[in-house]
Short mmCIF file of C-alpha atoms and ligand atoms in Angstrom, two decimals:
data_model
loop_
_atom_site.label_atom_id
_atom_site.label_comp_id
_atom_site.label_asym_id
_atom_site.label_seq_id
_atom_site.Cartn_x
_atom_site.Cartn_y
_atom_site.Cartn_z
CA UNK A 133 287.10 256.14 3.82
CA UNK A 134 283.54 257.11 4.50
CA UNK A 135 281.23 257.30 1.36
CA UNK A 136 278.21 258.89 0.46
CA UNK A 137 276.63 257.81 -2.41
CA UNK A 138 273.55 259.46 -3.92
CA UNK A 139 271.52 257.95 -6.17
CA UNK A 140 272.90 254.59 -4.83
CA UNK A 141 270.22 252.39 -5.53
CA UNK A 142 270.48 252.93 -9.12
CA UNK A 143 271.99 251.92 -12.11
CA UNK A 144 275.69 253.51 -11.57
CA UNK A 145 275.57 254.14 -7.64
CA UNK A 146 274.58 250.95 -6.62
CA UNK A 147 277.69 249.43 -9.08
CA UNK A 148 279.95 252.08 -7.07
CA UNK A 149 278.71 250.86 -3.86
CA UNK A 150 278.84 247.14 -4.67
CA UNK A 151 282.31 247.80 -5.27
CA UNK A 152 283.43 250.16 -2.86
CA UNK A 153 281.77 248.58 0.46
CA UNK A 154 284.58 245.54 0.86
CA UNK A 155 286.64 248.70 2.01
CA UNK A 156 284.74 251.44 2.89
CA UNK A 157 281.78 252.60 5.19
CA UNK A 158 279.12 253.27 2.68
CA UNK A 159 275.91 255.63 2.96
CA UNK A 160 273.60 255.47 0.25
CA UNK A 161 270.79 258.26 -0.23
CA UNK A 162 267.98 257.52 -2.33
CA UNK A 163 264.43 258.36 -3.30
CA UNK A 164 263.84 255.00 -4.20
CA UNK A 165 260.89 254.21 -7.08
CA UNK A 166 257.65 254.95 -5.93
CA UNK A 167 254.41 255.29 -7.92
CA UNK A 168 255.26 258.82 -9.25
CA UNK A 169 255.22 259.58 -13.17
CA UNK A 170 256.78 262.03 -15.13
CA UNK A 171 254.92 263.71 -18.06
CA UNK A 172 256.37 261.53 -20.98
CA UNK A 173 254.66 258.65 -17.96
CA UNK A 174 258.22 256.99 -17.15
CA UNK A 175 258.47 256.91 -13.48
CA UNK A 176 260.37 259.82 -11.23
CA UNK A 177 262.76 257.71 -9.96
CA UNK A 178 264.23 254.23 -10.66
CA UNK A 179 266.30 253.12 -7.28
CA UNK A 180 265.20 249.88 -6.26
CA UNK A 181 266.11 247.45 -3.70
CA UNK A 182 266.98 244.51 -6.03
CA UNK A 183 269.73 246.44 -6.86
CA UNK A 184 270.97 246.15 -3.07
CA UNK A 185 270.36 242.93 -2.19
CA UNK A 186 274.04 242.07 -1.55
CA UNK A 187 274.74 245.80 -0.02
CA UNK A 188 276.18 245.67 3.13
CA UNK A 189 276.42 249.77 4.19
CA UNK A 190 273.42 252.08 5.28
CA UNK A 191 270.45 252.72 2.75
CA UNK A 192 268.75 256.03 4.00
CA UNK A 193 265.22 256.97 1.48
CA UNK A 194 265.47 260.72 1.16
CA UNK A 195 265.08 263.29 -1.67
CA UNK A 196 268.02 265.07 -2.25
CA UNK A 197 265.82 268.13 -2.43
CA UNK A 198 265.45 267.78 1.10
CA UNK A 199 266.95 269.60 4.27
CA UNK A 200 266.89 266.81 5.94
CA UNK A 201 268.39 264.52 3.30
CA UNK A 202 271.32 267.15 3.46
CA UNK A 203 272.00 267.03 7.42
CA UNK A 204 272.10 263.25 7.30
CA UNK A 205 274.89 263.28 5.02
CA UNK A 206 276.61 266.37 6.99
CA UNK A 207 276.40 264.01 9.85
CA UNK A 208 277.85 260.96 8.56
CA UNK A 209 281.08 263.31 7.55
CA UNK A 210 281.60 261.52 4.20
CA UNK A 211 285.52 261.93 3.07
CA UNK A 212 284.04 262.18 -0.71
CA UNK A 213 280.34 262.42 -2.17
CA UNK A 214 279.52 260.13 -5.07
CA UNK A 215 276.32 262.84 -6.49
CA UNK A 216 274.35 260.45 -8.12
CA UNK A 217 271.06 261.36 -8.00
CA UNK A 218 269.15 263.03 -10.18
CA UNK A 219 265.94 262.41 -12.87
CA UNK A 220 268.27 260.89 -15.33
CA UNK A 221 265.54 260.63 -18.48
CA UNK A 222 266.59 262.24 -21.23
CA UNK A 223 263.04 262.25 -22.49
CA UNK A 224 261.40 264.37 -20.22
CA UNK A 225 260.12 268.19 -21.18
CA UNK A 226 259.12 269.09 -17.68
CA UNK A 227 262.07 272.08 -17.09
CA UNK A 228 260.53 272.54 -13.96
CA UNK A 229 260.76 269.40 -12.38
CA UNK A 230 264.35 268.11 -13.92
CA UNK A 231 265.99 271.81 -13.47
CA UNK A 232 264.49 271.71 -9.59
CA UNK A 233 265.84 268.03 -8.92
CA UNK A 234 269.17 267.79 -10.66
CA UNK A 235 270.38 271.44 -10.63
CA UNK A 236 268.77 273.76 -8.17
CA UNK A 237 270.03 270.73 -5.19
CA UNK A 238 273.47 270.65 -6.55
CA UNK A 239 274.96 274.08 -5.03
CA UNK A 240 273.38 272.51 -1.58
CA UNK A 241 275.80 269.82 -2.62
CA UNK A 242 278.85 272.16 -3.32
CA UNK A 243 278.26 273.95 0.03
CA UNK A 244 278.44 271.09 2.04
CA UNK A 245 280.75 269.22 0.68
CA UNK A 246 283.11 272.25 1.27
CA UNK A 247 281.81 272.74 5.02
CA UNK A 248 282.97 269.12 5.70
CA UNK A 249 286.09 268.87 3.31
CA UNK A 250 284.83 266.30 1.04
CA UNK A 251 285.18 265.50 -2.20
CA UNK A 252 282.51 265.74 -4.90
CA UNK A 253 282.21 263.89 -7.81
CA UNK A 254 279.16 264.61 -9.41
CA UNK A 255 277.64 262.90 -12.52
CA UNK A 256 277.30 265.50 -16.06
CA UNK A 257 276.43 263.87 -19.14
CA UNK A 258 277.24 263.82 -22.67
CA UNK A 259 273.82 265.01 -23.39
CA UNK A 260 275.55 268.10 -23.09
CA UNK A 261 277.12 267.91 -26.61
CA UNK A 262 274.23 267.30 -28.63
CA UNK A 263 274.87 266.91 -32.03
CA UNK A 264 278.42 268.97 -31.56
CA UNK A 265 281.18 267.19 -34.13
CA UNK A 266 282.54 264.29 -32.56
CA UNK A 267 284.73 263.44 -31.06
CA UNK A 268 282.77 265.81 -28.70
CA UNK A 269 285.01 267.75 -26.04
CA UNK A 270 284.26 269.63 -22.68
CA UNK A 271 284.09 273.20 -24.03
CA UNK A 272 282.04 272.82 -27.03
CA UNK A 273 278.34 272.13 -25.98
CA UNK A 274 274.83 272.12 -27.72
CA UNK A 275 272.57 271.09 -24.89
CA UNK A 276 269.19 270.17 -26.89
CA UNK A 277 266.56 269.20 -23.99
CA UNK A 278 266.36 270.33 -20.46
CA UNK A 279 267.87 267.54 -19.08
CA UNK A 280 271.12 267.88 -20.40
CA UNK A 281 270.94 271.57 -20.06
CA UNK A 282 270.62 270.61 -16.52
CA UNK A 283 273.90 269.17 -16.70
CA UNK A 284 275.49 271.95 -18.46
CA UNK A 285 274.24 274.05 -15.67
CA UNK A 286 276.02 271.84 -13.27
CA UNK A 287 279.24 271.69 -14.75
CA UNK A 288 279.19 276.04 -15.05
CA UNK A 289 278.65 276.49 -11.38
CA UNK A 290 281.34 273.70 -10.15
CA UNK A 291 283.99 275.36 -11.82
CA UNK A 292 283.17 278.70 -9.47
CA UNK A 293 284.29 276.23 -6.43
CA UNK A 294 287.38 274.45 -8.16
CA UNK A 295 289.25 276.53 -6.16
CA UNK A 296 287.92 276.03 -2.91
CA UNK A 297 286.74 271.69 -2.93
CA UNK A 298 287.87 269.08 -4.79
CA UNK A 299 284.84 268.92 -7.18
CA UNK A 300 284.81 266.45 -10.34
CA UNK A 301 281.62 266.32 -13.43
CA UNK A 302 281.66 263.12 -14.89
CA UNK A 303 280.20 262.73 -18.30
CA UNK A 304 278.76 259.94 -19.13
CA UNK A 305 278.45 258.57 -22.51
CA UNK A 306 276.08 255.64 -23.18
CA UNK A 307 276.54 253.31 -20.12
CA UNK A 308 274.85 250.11 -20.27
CA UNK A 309 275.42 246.64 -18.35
CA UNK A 310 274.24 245.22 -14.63
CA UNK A 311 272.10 247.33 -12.62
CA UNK A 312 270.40 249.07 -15.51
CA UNK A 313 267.52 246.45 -15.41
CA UNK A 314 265.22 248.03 -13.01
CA UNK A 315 265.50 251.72 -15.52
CA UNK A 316 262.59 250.38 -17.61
CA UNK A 317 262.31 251.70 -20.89
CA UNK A 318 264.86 254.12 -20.31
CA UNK A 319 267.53 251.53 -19.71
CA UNK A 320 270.50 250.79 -22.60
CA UNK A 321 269.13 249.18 -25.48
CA UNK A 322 271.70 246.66 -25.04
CA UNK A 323 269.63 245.26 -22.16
CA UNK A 324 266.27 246.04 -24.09
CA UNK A 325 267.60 244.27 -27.71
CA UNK A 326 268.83 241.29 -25.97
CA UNK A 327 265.55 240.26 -24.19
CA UNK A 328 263.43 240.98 -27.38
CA UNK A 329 266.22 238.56 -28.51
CA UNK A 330 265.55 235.86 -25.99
CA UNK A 331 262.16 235.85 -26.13
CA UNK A 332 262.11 235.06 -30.01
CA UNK A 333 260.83 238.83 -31.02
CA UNK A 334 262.33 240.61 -34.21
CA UNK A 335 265.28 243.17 -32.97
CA UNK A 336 262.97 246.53 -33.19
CA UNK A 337 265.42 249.49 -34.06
CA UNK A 338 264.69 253.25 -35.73
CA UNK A 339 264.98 253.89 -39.23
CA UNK A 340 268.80 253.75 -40.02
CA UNK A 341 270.30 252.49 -36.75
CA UNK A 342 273.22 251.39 -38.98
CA UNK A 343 274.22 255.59 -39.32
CA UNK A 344 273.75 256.37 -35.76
CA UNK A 345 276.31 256.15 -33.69
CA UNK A 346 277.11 256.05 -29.95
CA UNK A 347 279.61 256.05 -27.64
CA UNK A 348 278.68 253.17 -25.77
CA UNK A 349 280.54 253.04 -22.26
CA UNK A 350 280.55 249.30 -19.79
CA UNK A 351 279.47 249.67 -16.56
CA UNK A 352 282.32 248.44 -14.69
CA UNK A 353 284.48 251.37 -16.94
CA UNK A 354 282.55 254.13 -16.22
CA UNK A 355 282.65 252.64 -11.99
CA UNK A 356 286.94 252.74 -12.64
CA UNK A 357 286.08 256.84 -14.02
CA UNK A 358 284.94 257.44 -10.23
CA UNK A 359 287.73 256.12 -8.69
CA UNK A 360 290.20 258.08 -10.95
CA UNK A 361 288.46 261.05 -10.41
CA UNK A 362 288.87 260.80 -6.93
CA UNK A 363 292.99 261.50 -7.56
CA UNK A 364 292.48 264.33 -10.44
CA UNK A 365 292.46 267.76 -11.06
CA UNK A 366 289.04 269.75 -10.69
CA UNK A 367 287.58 269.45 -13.45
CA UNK A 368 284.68 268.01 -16.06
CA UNK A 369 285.91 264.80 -17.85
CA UNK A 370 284.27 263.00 -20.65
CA UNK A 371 283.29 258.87 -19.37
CA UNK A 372 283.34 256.59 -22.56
CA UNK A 373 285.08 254.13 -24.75
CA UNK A 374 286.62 256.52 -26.75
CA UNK A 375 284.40 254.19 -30.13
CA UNK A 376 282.03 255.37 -31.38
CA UNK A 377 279.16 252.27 -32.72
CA UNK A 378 275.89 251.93 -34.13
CA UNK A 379 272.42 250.45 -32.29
CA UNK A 380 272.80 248.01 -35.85
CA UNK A 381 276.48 246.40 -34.32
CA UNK A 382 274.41 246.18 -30.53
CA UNK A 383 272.07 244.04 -32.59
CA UNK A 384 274.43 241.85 -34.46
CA UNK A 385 276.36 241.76 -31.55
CA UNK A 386 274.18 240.14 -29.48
CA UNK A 387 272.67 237.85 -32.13
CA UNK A 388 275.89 236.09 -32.78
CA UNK A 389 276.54 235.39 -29.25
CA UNK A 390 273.20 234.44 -28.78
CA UNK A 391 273.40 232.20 -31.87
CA UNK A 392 270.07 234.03 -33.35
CA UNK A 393 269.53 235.67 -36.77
CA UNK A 394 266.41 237.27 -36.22
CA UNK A 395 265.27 239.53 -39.23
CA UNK A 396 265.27 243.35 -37.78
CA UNK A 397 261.94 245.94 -38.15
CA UNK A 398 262.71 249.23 -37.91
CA UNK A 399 260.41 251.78 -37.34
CA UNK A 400 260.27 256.01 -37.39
CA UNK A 401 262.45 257.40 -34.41
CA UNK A 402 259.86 259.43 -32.83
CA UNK A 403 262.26 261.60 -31.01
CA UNK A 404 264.25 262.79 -34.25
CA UNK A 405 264.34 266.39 -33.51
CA UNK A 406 266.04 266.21 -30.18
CA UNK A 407 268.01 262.88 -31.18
CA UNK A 408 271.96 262.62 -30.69
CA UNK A 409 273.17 260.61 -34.09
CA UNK A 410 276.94 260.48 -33.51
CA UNK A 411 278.83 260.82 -30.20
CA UNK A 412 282.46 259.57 -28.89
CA UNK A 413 283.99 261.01 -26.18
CA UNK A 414 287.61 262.36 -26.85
CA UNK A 415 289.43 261.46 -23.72
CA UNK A 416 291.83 264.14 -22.84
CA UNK A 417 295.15 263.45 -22.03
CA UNK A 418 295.17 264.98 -18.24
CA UNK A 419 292.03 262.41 -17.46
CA UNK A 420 294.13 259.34 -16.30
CA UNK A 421 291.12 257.09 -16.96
CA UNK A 422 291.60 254.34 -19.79
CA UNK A 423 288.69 252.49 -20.63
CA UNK A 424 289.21 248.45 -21.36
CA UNK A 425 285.96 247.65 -22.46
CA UNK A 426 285.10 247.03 -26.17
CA UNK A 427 281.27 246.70 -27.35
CA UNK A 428 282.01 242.98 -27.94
CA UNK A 429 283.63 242.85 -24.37
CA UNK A 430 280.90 244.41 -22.49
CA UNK A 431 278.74 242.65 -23.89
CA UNK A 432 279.55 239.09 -23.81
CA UNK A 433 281.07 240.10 -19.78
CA UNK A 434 277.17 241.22 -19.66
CA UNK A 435 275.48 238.61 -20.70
CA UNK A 436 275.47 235.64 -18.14
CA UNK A 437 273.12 239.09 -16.07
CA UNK A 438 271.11 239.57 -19.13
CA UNK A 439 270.15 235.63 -19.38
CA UNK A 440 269.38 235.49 -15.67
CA UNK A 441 267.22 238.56 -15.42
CA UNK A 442 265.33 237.28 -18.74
CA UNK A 443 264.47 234.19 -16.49
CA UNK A 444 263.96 235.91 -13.55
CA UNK A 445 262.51 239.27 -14.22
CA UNK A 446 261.22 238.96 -17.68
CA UNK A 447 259.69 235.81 -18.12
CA UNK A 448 258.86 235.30 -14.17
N1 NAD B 534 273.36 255.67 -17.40
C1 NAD B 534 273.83 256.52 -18.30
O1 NAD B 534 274.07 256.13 -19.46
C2 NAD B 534 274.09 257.96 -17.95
C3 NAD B 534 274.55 258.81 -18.95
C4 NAD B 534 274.80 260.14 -18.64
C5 NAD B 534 274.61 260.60 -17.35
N2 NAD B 534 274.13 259.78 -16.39
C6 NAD B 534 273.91 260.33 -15.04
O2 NAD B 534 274.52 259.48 -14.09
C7 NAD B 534 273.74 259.45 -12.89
C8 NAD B 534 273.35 258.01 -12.60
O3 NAD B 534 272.65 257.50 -13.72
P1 NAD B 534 271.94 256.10 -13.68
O4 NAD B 534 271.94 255.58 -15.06
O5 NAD B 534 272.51 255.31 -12.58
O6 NAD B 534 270.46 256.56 -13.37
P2 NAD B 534 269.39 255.98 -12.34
O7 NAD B 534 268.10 256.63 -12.67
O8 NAD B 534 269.47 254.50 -12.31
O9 NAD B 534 269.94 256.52 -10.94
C9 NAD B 534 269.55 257.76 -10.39
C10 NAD B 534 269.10 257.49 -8.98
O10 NAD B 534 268.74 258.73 -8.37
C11 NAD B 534 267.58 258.52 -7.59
N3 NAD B 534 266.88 259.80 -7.45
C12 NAD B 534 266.22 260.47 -8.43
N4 NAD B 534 265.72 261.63 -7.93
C13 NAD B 534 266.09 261.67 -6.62
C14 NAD B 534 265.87 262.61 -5.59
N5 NAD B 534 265.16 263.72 -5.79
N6 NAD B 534 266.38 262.35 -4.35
C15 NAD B 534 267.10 261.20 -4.12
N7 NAD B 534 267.32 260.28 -5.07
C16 NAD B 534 266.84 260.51 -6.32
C17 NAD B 534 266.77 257.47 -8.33
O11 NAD B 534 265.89 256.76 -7.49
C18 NAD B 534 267.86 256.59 -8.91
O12 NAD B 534 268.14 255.50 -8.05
C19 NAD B 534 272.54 260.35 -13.13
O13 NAD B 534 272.83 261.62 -12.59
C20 NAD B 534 272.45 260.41 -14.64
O14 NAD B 534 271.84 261.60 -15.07
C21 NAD B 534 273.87 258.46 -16.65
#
């Protein structure tokens, strides 16, 4: 098959293209970091090349916001579009700028990908539930910043074209393993607890990580979720383990396979008002994908990246 994939060079495109190139033709479409900053001063956009060092396909640098960016995937005639892209910081208040980049692009997206008969699967996000009961399920939404209303958005206007394109929303839970490196601050804490970890620093959580809880989805899980998708009804389908697990268990998680026992400071969560403090994804029973990761499982699978990059990246 041909591939598009936007948002390639980051955390969950480039793991898609790592593992789709052996047998497919791959284009990737990226912004790629750059010095731009949001207002909360994370940067715009987090592709970056270390992520595609063993990519094989074409890398093109666009902005999915433009024309051009558009005709060079028309061109390429992708059988299916991996939609990627998008400002994926949940901490940004900007409406502007996240509503123009991840939703006012995506009916560009929808049109094309019906002009050339391909398929779309898109990436939502279980921002969308807010602090709905869990386990949360697509219907039943409390968006409660503008990024995940930006999602919502997304999923309302693909269901207008279910009937003309194959179109799939993905939402993602919290997804955290290799790639996510190069996401900054804004990466899993997994990533973020483990390298205060390794470098001898006390484990810094909020106030009462042990009572909030996530859904907390491996990477190579939430790649097998794109590859179902490609063989399932239209539709929006929830991306996680199914568990929901505290930022506490990341902690002691890592400290016992690190062989640590580092006392833990917690400090106020400074984003309480907007905070999500217990999802898990209900995974319905027409969504074929089965997730085989555990917390413990990702984790320790993750770790052999997370040692390396502390040596590498961190401590370089
Ligand atoms: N990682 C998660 O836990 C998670 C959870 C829910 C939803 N999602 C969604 O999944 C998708 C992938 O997430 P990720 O974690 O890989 O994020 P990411 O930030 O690593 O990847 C997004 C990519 O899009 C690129 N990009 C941003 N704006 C662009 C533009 N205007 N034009 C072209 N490229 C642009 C960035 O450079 C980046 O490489 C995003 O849509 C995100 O909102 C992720």
């Amino acid at each position: 098959m041909k591939i598009a994939i936007t948002g390639g060079a980051g955390f969950i495109g480039s793991g898609l293209a790592l593992k789709l190139q052996k047998d497919h033709e791959i284009l990737i479409i990226d912004k790629m970091s750059s010095n731009e900053i949001l207002d909360n001063g994370n940067l715009e956009c987090f592709g970056h090349f270390k992520n595609l060092l063993d990519f094989e396909g074409e890398l093109y640098v666009g902005d999915i916001k433009d024309e051009k960016t558009l005709q060079k995937i028309r061109k390429f005639k992708p059988d299916v579009i991996f939609h990627k892209a998008a400002i994926s910081d949940t901490t940004v208040y900007n409406q502007n700028k996240i509503l123009t980049t991840n939703l006012n692009t995506f009916k560009d997206f929808i049109e094309l990908s019906i002009d050339i008969n391909a398929k779309l699967i898109y990436a939502s996000s279980a921002s969308v539930y807010g602090n709905q009961p869990s386990p949360q399920k697509v219907g039943v939404e409390d968006p409660k910043n503008p990024y995940a209303f930006s999602k919502l958005m997304m999923d309302k206007i693909a269901r207008k074209y279910y009937d003309k394109a194959h179109i799939v929303g993905l939402r993602y839970f919290n997804v955290y393993g290799k790639g996510e490196f190069y996401k900054n601050k804004t990466a899993s804490m997994v990533v973020q607890f483990a390298h205060q970890i390794l470098a001898g620093k006390n484990p810094r959580l909020f106030e009462k990580s042990d009572q909030i809880y996530r859904d907390f989805v491996y990477i190579k899980d939430a790649i097998d979720a794109n590859l179902v998708a490609l063989d399932s009804k239209c539709g929006v389908y929830n991306v996680g383990s199914g568990v929901a697990r505290t930022f506490q268990d990341i902690v002691d998680i890592l400290q016992k396979e690190l062989g640590t026992n580092l006392p833990c400071e917690y400090i106020p969560n400074p984003y309480i008002k907007a905070y999500q403090f217990h999802t898990q994804a209900e995974l319905s029973k027409d969504w074929a994908y089965q997730p085989k990761f555990s917390l413990e499982m990702g984790i320790k699978d993750y770790l052999d990246e997370i040692k390396r990059l502390f040596e590498k990246e961190v401590n370089a």
